[in-house]
Amino acid sequence: MSSLEGKHIVLGISGGIAAYKSVTLLRLLRKAGAEVQVVITPHGKEFITPVTLSSLSGKPVVSEFFTANTGEWHSHVDLGLWADALVIAPATASTLAKMAHGVADNMLITTYLSAKAQVFAAPAMDLDMFAHPTTQRNLRQLREDGVIIIEPASGELASGLTGKGRMEEPEGIFAVLEAYFSTDKPLKGKKILITAGPTYENLDPVRFIGNYSSGKMGFALASQAAKAGAEVTIVAGPVEQPTPSGAVRRIDVTGAREMLAACESVFADADAAIFCAAVADYRPAECCDVKIKRESREEMTLRLTRNPDIAATLSGHKRDGQITVGFALETDHEMENACAKAARKNLDWIVLNSLRDPEAGFRKDTNKVTVIEAATGAGHPFEAKPKEEVARDILKTVFRL
Ligand code: C5P
């Protein structure tokens, strides 16, 4: 049985091309046994007809404050109280802005302001609109207000451009809702920061120093933590990984200093941080504004300067109860070195993977780890497995699930 069986879902639809995907979402919700009340904005009706939506939901679609011919008032307060969840998909830039500022000029926003239940919003817009500081500011505000933002994916957009702004697929939104209502969520209420991928340290506008980290392990941790009910922020270096569905917020960064700044902004509010990124230890002492010329030189010396240690910096000022986890890739005296590293960086746990192991390491889909508790030095060894399963083992051990 689906966790959505019998749940009251208000499905808010605003005016974006992605509104056609809301029909699939509505069908998935109904099939799972949820009762769905559609609230559509005036612009939403230009993209999809209320007749389709009312036939599929089995309820008249609400859009106006009053029914035109009878003058019957639609109570957004009642709707707000009826809902077990309010899902706004697609959430356009305009709807997000109205939500963030309480501009209650349509039924969807009045319902949002009256809702006592958890609100989810799935943004959908062009890449430039999504990246605009205004939209990003509104999204930050909404997150602060407790709205779970279902991140858009990168891909082809209605405009023909390609980038981030494409609404999460209906199946992904459905999975987020199903996970939300599932009772099997041992990490519910926990906020977890995860770093992932490599960092690129720029030499000039076209060259960098980097490494082969794929980000797979960090993204697997983010995906599994979200599935277990956590609210995840993943701070990712340059990687090709898709953002996992669920309550996962992604901050993309390039260099180590940028990664540290992004982590600093999230860490204070986090219950735990898992430092999975392969951060470059050094960066070029100078970054040239223009492309460095080869000219006639046979040799070239690069001067490097130390990068901040993100794990050590943040763990250095963790508060009581905050858990930090690091990774160690060792080639010799593995347990000893890993424990020393955990102590040096003030980590509570350290995940050891050995380069000697053919099933562990960069770009692989499998990993073989030992999860070590810093306080006792006790190691929990695991078999080689796919990174998604390794992620589950790590979370189970660290959070004692
Ligand atoms: O010292 P080492 O690089 O082996 O430490 C690995 C651990 O420290 C990993 O958890 C990694 O994410 C973290 N780290 C970091 N910032 C650095 C270097 C490593 O957060 N500059």
Short mmCIF file of C-alpha atoms and ligand atoms in Angstrom, two decimals:
data_model
loop_
_atom_site.label_atom_id
_atom_site.label_comp_id
_atom_site.label_asym_id
_atom_site.label_seq_id
_atom_site.Cartn_x
_atom_site.Cartn_y
_atom_site.Cartn_z
CA MET A 1 0.00 0.00 0.00
CA SER A 2 1.27 3.48 -0.85
CA SER A 3 1.96 5.87 2.00
CA LEU A 4 -0.25 8.32 0.07
CA GLU A 5 -3.38 6.17 0.47
CA GLY A 6 -6.17 8.35 1.87
CA LYS A 7 -3.99 11.46 2.07
CA HIS A 8 -5.46 14.84 1.16
CA ILE A 9 -3.25 16.56 -1.37
CA VAL A 10 -3.79 20.06 -2.70
CA LEU A 11 -2.11 20.21 -6.10
CA GLY A 12 -1.32 23.82 -7.00
CA ILE A 13 -0.70 24.50 -10.68
CA SER A 14 0.72 27.80 -11.89
CA GLY A 15 1.21 29.02 -15.43
CA GLY A 16 4.13 27.22 -17.00
CA ILE A 17 4.59 24.81 -19.91
CA ALA A 18 5.40 22.09 -17.37
CA ALA A 19 1.72 22.19 -16.30
CA TYR A 20 1.11 19.31 -18.72
CA LYS A 21 3.29 17.14 -16.46
CA SER A 22 0.95 17.88 -13.55
CA VAL A 23 -1.65 15.67 -15.23
CA THR A 24 0.69 12.69 -14.83
CA LEU A 25 1.41 13.68 -11.24
CA LEU A 26 -2.31 13.92 -10.55
CA ARG A 27 -2.87 10.45 -12.02
CA LEU A 28 -0.02 8.97 -9.97
CA LEU A 29 -1.45 10.50 -6.79
CA ARG A 30 -4.95 9.22 -7.53
CA LYS A 31 -3.64 5.76 -8.37
CA ALA A 32 -1.85 5.70 -5.02
CA GLY A 33 -5.20 6.35 -3.31
CA ALA A 34 -4.75 10.04 -2.47
CA GLU A 35 -7.60 12.55 -2.65
CA VAL A 36 -6.50 15.46 -4.78
CA GLN A 37 -7.92 18.95 -4.91
CA VAL A 38 -6.50 21.00 -7.76
CA VAL A 39 -6.04 24.73 -7.29
CA ILE A 40 -4.97 26.47 -10.47
CA THR A 41 -3.85 30.05 -11.03
CA PRO A 42 -5.53 32.13 -13.76
CA HIS A 43 -2.41 31.75 -15.94
CA GLY A 44 -2.29 28.01 -15.24
CA LYS A 45 -5.60 27.66 -17.11
CA GLU A 46 -3.91 28.94 -20.25
CA PHE A 47 -1.70 25.84 -20.21
CA ILE A 48 -4.12 23.14 -19.13
CA THR A 49 -7.89 22.99 -18.95
CA PRO A 50 -9.79 22.65 -15.66
CA VAL A 51 -12.02 20.04 -17.38
CA THR A 52 -9.09 17.60 -17.73
CA LEU A 53 -8.05 18.22 -14.15
CA SER A 54 -11.51 17.92 -12.61
CA SER A 55 -12.22 14.68 -14.53
CA LEU A 56 -8.98 13.13 -13.31
CA SER A 57 -9.23 14.37 -9.74
CA GLY A 58 -12.95 13.74 -9.41
CA LYS A 59 -13.37 17.19 -7.84
CA PRO A 60 -14.20 20.58 -9.36
CA VAL A 61 -11.04 22.59 -9.88
CA VAL A 62 -10.70 25.68 -7.72
CA SER A 63 -9.34 28.80 -9.34
CA GLU A 64 -11.37 31.90 -8.50
CA PHE A 65 -12.32 33.29 -5.11
CA PHE A 66 -16.01 33.04 -6.15
CA THR A 67 -17.98 30.86 -8.56
CA ALA A 68 -19.08 33.40 -11.18
CA ASN A 69 -22.75 32.48 -11.57
CA THR A 70 -23.67 31.56 -7.98
CA GLY A 71 -21.37 33.90 -6.08
CA GLU A 72 -20.34 30.91 -3.90
CA TRP A 73 -17.17 31.72 -1.97
CA HIS A 74 -14.35 29.21 -2.06
CA SER A 75 -12.73 28.93 1.31
CA HIS A 76 -8.97 28.84 1.06
CA VAL A 77 -8.91 28.47 4.83
CA ASP A 78 -10.87 25.22 4.67
CA LEU A 79 -8.64 23.96 1.87
CA GLY A 80 -5.54 24.88 3.82
CA LEU A 81 -6.81 22.90 6.79
CA TRP A 82 -8.05 19.93 4.70
CA ALA A 83 -4.65 19.40 3.10
CA ASP A 84 -2.12 16.90 4.42
CA ALA A 85 0.30 18.40 1.90
CA LEU A 86 0.28 21.23 -0.59
CA VAL A 87 2.30 20.57 -3.75
CA ILE A 88 2.89 23.40 -6.16
CA ALA A 89 3.98 21.97 -9.50
CA PRO A 90 4.87 23.77 -11.63
CA ALA A 91 5.90 26.69 -9.45
CA THR A 92 6.73 29.56 -11.77
CA ALA A 93 9.11 32.40 -10.89
CA SER A 94 6.09 34.62 -10.32
CA THR A 95 4.32 32.14 -8.02
CA LEU A 96 7.52 31.60 -6.02
CA ALA A 97 7.89 35.37 -5.67
CA LYS A 98 4.29 35.76 -4.53
CA MET A 99 4.71 32.94 -2.03
CA ALA A 100 7.91 34.46 -0.66
CA HIS A 101 6.27 37.87 -0.22
CA GLY A 102 2.68 36.91 0.63
CA VAL A 103 1.15 38.52 -2.46
CA ALA A 104 -2.23 36.87 -2.06
CA ASP A 105 -3.89 37.84 -5.32
CA ASN A 106 -5.07 34.38 -6.37
CA MET A 107 -6.56 31.28 -4.77
CA LEU A 108 -3.30 29.36 -4.88
CA ILE A 109 -1.42 31.92 -2.80
CA THR A 110 -4.28 32.40 -0.30
CA THR A 111 -4.37 28.60 0.09
CA TYR A 112 -0.59 28.58 0.58
CA LEU A 113 -0.87 31.24 3.27
CA SER A 114 -3.60 29.27 5.04
CA ALA A 115 -1.93 25.87 4.77
CA LYS A 116 -0.96 24.20 8.00
CA ALA A 117 0.51 21.19 6.18
CA GLN A 118 3.93 20.73 4.61
CA VAL A 119 4.33 22.67 1.37
CA PHE A 120 6.37 21.38 -1.58
CA ALA A 121 7.25 23.49 -4.60
CA ALA A 122 8.68 22.22 -7.89
CA PRO A 123 10.13 25.23 -9.74
CA ALA A 124 9.87 25.33 -13.52
CA MET A 125 11.25 28.14 -15.63
CA ASP A 126 13.94 29.13 -18.08
CA LEU A 127 17.55 28.76 -16.93
CA ASP A 128 18.20 32.51 -16.70
CA MET A 129 15.06 33.09 -14.67
CA PHE A 130 16.01 30.26 -12.34
CA ALA A 131 19.58 31.50 -11.92
CA HIS A 132 18.51 35.12 -11.40
CA PRO A 133 19.44 36.41 -7.94
CA THR A 134 15.79 37.38 -7.35
CA THR A 135 14.55 33.82 -7.87
CA GLN A 136 17.41 32.41 -5.82
CA ARG A 137 16.64 34.90 -3.02
CA ASN A 138 12.96 33.91 -3.08
CA LEU A 139 13.89 30.22 -2.97
CA ARG A 140 16.16 30.85 0.04
CA GLN A 141 13.31 32.69 1.76
CA LEU A 142 10.86 29.89 1.05
CA ARG A 143 13.28 27.26 2.34
CA GLU A 144 13.67 29.33 5.47
CA ASP A 145 9.88 29.40 5.75
CA GLY A 146 9.87 25.59 5.70
CA VAL A 147 8.88 24.95 2.08
CA ILE A 148 10.56 21.88 0.60
CA ILE A 149 11.89 22.86 -2.81
CA ILE A 150 11.99 19.99 -5.29
CA GLU A 151 14.98 21.05 -7.35
CA PRO A 152 14.57 21.37 -11.10
CA ALA A 153 16.81 19.30 -13.29
CA SER A 154 19.20 20.43 -15.99
CA GLY A 155 18.01 19.64 -19.46
CA GLU A 156 16.28 20.89 -22.55
CA LEU A 157 13.84 23.68 -21.77
CA ALA A 158 10.69 24.77 -23.57
CA SER A 159 12.60 27.77 -24.90
CA GLY A 160 14.97 25.44 -26.74
CA LEU A 161 17.79 26.41 -24.40
CA THR A 162 19.48 23.84 -22.20
CA GLY A 163 20.13 24.40 -18.52
CA LYS A 164 18.72 24.19 -15.01
CA GLY A 165 15.04 25.03 -14.70
CA ARG A 166 13.24 22.00 -16.07
CA MET A 167 10.62 20.82 -13.59
CA GLU A 168 11.37 17.54 -11.84
CA GLU A 169 9.55 14.68 -13.58
CA PRO A 170 6.13 13.71 -12.12
CA GLU A 171 7.55 10.36 -10.97
CA GLY A 172 10.28 12.21 -9.05
CA ILE A 173 7.79 14.57 -7.37
CA PHE A 174 5.59 11.60 -6.56
CA ALA A 175 8.58 9.80 -4.99
CA VAL A 176 9.27 12.84 -2.79
CA LEU A 177 5.68 12.86 -1.54
CA GLU A 178 5.62 9.12 -1.00
CA ALA A 179 8.85 9.33 0.98
CA TYR A 180 7.43 12.23 3.01
CA PHE A 181 4.41 10.23 4.13
CA SER A 182 6.33 7.00 4.59
CA THR A 183 6.68 6.07 8.23
CA ASP A 184 10.01 4.39 7.59
CA LYS A 185 12.11 7.54 7.79
CA PRO A 186 14.73 7.26 10.47
CA LEU A 187 16.45 10.54 9.49
CA LYS A 188 13.30 12.65 9.45
CA GLY A 189 13.93 16.12 10.85
CA LYS A 190 17.71 15.86 10.40
CA LYS A 191 19.54 18.42 8.30
CA ILE A 192 22.65 17.02 6.66
CA LEU A 193 25.37 18.84 4.76
CA ILE A 194 27.37 16.79 2.26
CA THR A 195 30.35 17.86 0.17
CA ALA A 196 31.01 15.96 -3.06
CA GLY A 197 33.17 15.83 -6.16
CA PRO A 198 36.49 17.44 -6.92
CA THR A 199 37.44 21.09 -6.72
CA TYR A 200 38.94 22.89 -9.69
CA GLU A 201 41.58 25.47 -8.88
CA ASN A 202 41.92 27.94 -11.70
CA LEU A 203 45.25 28.80 -13.26
CA ASP A 204 43.84 31.10 -15.90
CA PRO A 205 40.44 31.41 -17.63
CA VAL A 206 40.83 28.08 -19.43
CA ARG A 207 43.01 25.87 -17.21
CA PHE A 208 42.73 24.41 -13.76
CA ILE A 209 44.26 21.95 -11.33
CA GLY A 210 41.73 19.25 -10.46
CA ASN A 211 41.31 15.56 -9.80
CA TYR A 212 39.31 12.58 -11.07
CA SER A 213 36.65 12.49 -8.33
CA SER A 214 33.25 11.79 -9.93
CA GLY A 215 31.11 12.80 -6.95
CA LYS A 216 29.34 9.42 -7.08
CA MET A 217 29.86 8.60 -3.39
CA GLY A 218 28.68 12.01 -2.16
CA PHE A 219 25.61 11.96 -4.41
CA ALA A 220 24.78 8.40 -3.28
CA LEU A 221 24.95 9.64 0.33
CA ALA A 222 22.68 12.57 -0.53
CA SER A 223 20.18 10.32 -2.26
CA GLN A 224 20.07 7.76 0.58
CA ALA A 225 19.91 10.41 3.31
CA ALA A 226 16.97 12.09 1.53
CA LYS A 227 15.23 8.72 1.14
CA ALA A 228 15.61 8.22 4.88
CA GLY A 229 13.83 11.53 5.44
CA ALA A 230 16.72 13.94 5.96
CA GLU A 231 16.84 17.43 4.51
CA VAL A 232 20.06 17.43 2.53
CA THR A 233 22.25 20.20 1.21
CA ILE A 234 24.89 18.95 -1.19
CA VAL A 235 27.76 21.28 -1.99
CA ALA A 236 29.21 19.89 -5.20
CA GLY A 237 32.36 20.63 -7.13
CA PRO A 238 32.25 20.32 -10.94
CA VAL A 239 30.53 16.95 -11.53
CA GLU A 240 28.09 15.43 -14.00
CA GLN A 241 25.82 13.90 -11.37
CA PRO A 242 22.05 14.58 -11.48
CA THR A 243 20.53 16.03 -8.30
CA PRO A 244 18.86 13.20 -6.36
CA SER A 245 15.10 13.56 -6.00
CA GLY A 246 13.71 14.41 -2.62
CA ALA A 247 14.52 17.14 -0.17
CA VAL A 248 17.93 17.79 -1.67
CA ARG A 249 19.24 21.28 -2.16
CA ARG A 250 22.28 21.55 -4.39
CA ILE A 251 24.92 24.27 -4.35
CA ASP A 252 27.39 24.03 -7.23
CA VAL A 253 30.87 25.40 -6.64
CA THR A 254 34.24 25.33 -8.40
CA GLY A 255 37.18 25.95 -6.06
CA ALA A 256 37.94 24.99 -2.46
CA ARG A 257 37.43 28.49 -1.09
CA GLU A 258 34.04 28.72 -2.75
CA MET A 259 33.17 25.28 -1.35
CA LEU A 260 34.13 26.39 2.14
CA ALA A 261 32.03 29.58 1.86
CA ALA A 262 28.98 27.58 0.69
CA CYS A 263 29.45 25.08 3.54
CA GLU A 264 29.86 27.85 6.13
CA SER A 265 26.46 29.25 5.14
CA VAL A 266 24.77 25.90 5.81
CA PHE A 267 26.82 24.30 8.60
CA ALA A 268 25.45 26.24 11.59
CA ASP A 269 21.97 24.95 10.88
CA ALA A 270 23.02 21.35 10.11
CA ASP A 271 22.78 18.38 12.46
CA ALA A 272 25.57 16.59 10.64
CA ALA A 273 28.11 17.15 7.90
CA ILE A 274 29.70 14.50 5.71
CA PHE A 275 32.85 15.67 3.93
CA CYS A 276 33.07 13.48 0.88
CA ALA A 277 34.65 15.96 -1.54
CA ALA A 278 38.14 15.44 -2.91
CA VAL A 279 39.26 18.98 -2.20
CA ALA A 280 42.48 20.11 -3.87
CA ASP A 281 45.10 20.61 -1.17
CA TYR A 282 46.76 23.46 -3.06
CA ARG A 283 45.76 26.09 -5.58
CA PRO A 284 47.86 28.25 -7.87
CA ALA A 285 49.21 31.18 -5.88
CA GLU A 286 48.09 33.49 -8.67
CA CYS A 287 45.22 33.07 -11.07
CA CYS A 288 45.91 34.87 -14.33
CA ASP A 289 43.10 37.00 -15.81
CA VAL A 290 44.21 36.12 -19.30
CA LYS A 291 45.36 32.86 -20.85
CA ILE A 292 48.96 32.10 -19.90
CA LYS A 293 51.10 32.08 -23.08
CA ARG A 294 53.39 29.22 -23.93
CA GLU A 295 55.89 31.58 -25.59
CA SER A 296 59.27 29.99 -25.98
CA ARG A 297 59.81 28.61 -22.51
CA GLU A 298 60.82 24.98 -22.09
CA GLU A 299 59.88 24.80 -18.43
CA MET A 300 57.40 26.49 -16.25
CA THR A 301 57.19 26.62 -12.49
CA LEU A 302 53.85 26.91 -10.77
CA ARG A 303 53.74 28.37 -7.30
CA LEU A 304 51.02 26.77 -5.20
CA THR A 305 49.44 27.88 -1.99
CA ARG A 306 47.56 25.84 0.59
CA ASN A 307 43.78 25.57 0.39
CA PRO A 308 41.62 25.72 3.49
CA ASP A 309 40.74 22.34 4.98
CA ILE A 310 36.94 22.44 4.90
CA ALA A 311 36.41 19.42 7.16
CA ALA A 312 38.89 20.67 9.76
CA THR A 313 37.65 24.27 9.65
CA LEU A 314 34.00 23.41 10.17
CA SER A 315 34.62 20.58 12.64
CA GLY A 316 36.79 23.03 14.54
CA HIS A 317 33.75 25.04 15.49
CA LYS A 318 31.03 22.42 15.69
CA ARG A 319 28.49 22.75 18.45
CA ASP A 320 27.43 20.08 20.94
CA GLY A 321 25.62 17.21 19.26
CA GLN A 322 26.68 18.14 15.74
CA ILE A 323 28.24 15.12 13.99
CA THR A 324 31.00 15.40 11.40
CA VAL A 325 32.20 12.63 9.13
CA GLY A 326 35.27 12.60 6.89
CA PHE A 327 36.76 10.25 4.35
CA ALA A 328 40.28 8.91 4.23
CA LEU A 329 41.98 7.34 1.26
CA GLU A 330 45.06 5.60 2.62
CA THR A 331 47.74 3.44 1.07
CA ASP A 332 49.60 2.28 4.19
CA HIS A 333 48.99 1.90 7.96
CA GLU A 334 45.38 2.49 7.03
CA MET A 335 43.56 2.28 10.40
CA GLU A 336 46.27 4.21 12.18
CA ASN A 337 46.45 6.98 9.60
CA ALA A 338 42.67 7.26 9.35
CA CYS A 339 42.27 7.58 13.13
CA ALA A 340 45.03 10.17 13.29
CA LYS A 341 43.30 12.11 10.52
CA ALA A 342 39.95 12.03 12.36
CA ALA A 343 41.64 13.34 15.51
CA ARG A 344 43.53 16.05 13.64
CA LYS A 345 40.35 17.26 11.94
CA ASN A 346 38.11 16.86 15.02
CA LEU A 347 35.83 14.43 13.13
CA ASP A 348 33.46 12.05 14.92
CA TRP A 349 33.66 9.41 12.22
CA ILE A 350 36.01 8.63 9.39
CA VAL A 351 35.26 6.40 6.42
CA LEU A 352 38.35 4.57 5.28
CA ASN A 353 38.74 3.38 1.73
CA SER A 354 41.92 1.86 0.56
CA LEU A 355 43.50 2.60 -2.79
CA ARG A 356 44.94 -0.91 -2.72
CA ASP A 357 41.43 -2.25 -3.09
CA PRO A 358 40.46 -2.73 -6.76
CA GLU A 359 36.82 -2.13 -5.92
CA ALA A 360 37.33 1.21 -4.21
CA GLY A 361 38.28 4.59 -5.52
CA PHE A 362 37.64 7.36 -7.97
CA ARG A 363 35.02 6.98 -10.71
CA LYS A 364 34.11 3.43 -9.64
CA ASP A 365 30.50 2.40 -9.03
CA THR A 366 31.51 0.25 -6.08
CA ASN A 367 33.36 0.98 -2.89
CA LYS A 368 34.70 -0.99 0.04
CA VAL A 369 34.84 0.91 3.29
CA THR A 370 35.50 0.65 6.98
CA VAL A 371 33.56 3.16 9.07
CA ILE A 372 35.61 4.16 12.11
CA GLU A 373 34.32 5.85 15.24
CA ALA A 374 36.92 8.40 16.27
CA ALA A 375 36.15 8.30 19.99
CA THR A 376 36.79 4.56 20.34
CA GLY A 377 38.84 3.71 17.24
CA ALA A 378 36.38 0.89 16.57
CA GLY A 379 36.07 -0.01 12.89
CA HIS A 380 33.00 -1.37 11.12
CA PRO A 381 34.26 -3.12 7.96
CA PHE A 382 31.91 -3.67 5.02
CA GLU A 383 32.12 -5.78 1.86
CA ALA A 384 32.62 -4.20 -1.56
CA LYS A 385 29.21 -3.03 -2.83
CA PRO A 386 27.54 -0.45 -5.09
CA LYS A 387 27.99 3.09 -3.78
CA GLU A 388 24.22 3.47 -3.03
CA GLU A 389 24.49 0.51 -0.64
CA VAL A 390 27.75 1.76 0.82
CA ALA A 391 25.97 5.06 1.49
CA ARG A 392 23.26 3.21 3.42
CA ASP A 393 25.89 1.37 5.48
CA ILE A 394 27.63 4.63 6.33
CA LEU A 395 24.39 6.38 7.36
CA LYS A 396 23.22 3.38 9.40
CA THR A 397 26.51 3.22 11.27
CA VAL A 398 26.97 6.94 11.89
CA PHE A 399 23.36 7.61 12.92
CA ARG A 400 23.05 4.24 14.67
CA LEU A 401 19.89 3.28 12.73
O1 C5P B 1 43.63 15.21 4.55
P1 C5P B 1 42.82 14.44 3.57
O2 C5P B 1 42.64 15.16 2.26
O3 C5P B 1 43.23 13.03 3.38
O4 C5P B 1 41.39 14.37 4.27
C1 C5P B 1 40.30 13.84 3.66
C2 C5P B 1 39.04 14.34 4.31
O5 C5P B 1 39.10 15.75 4.56
C3 C5P B 1 37.85 14.17 3.43
O6 C5P B 1 36.72 14.00 4.25
C4 C5P B 1 37.80 15.48 2.67
O7 C5P B 1 36.49 15.75 2.18
C5 C5P B 1 38.23 16.47 3.70
N1 C5P B 1 38.96 17.63 3.19
C6 C5P B 1 38.38 18.89 3.21
N2 C5P B 1 39.10 19.98 2.79
C7 C5P B 1 40.35 19.84 2.33
C8 C5P B 1 40.96 18.58 2.30
C9 C5P B 1 40.23 17.48 2.72
O8 C5P B 1 37.23 19.00 3.61
N3 C5P B 1 41.01 20.92 1.92
#
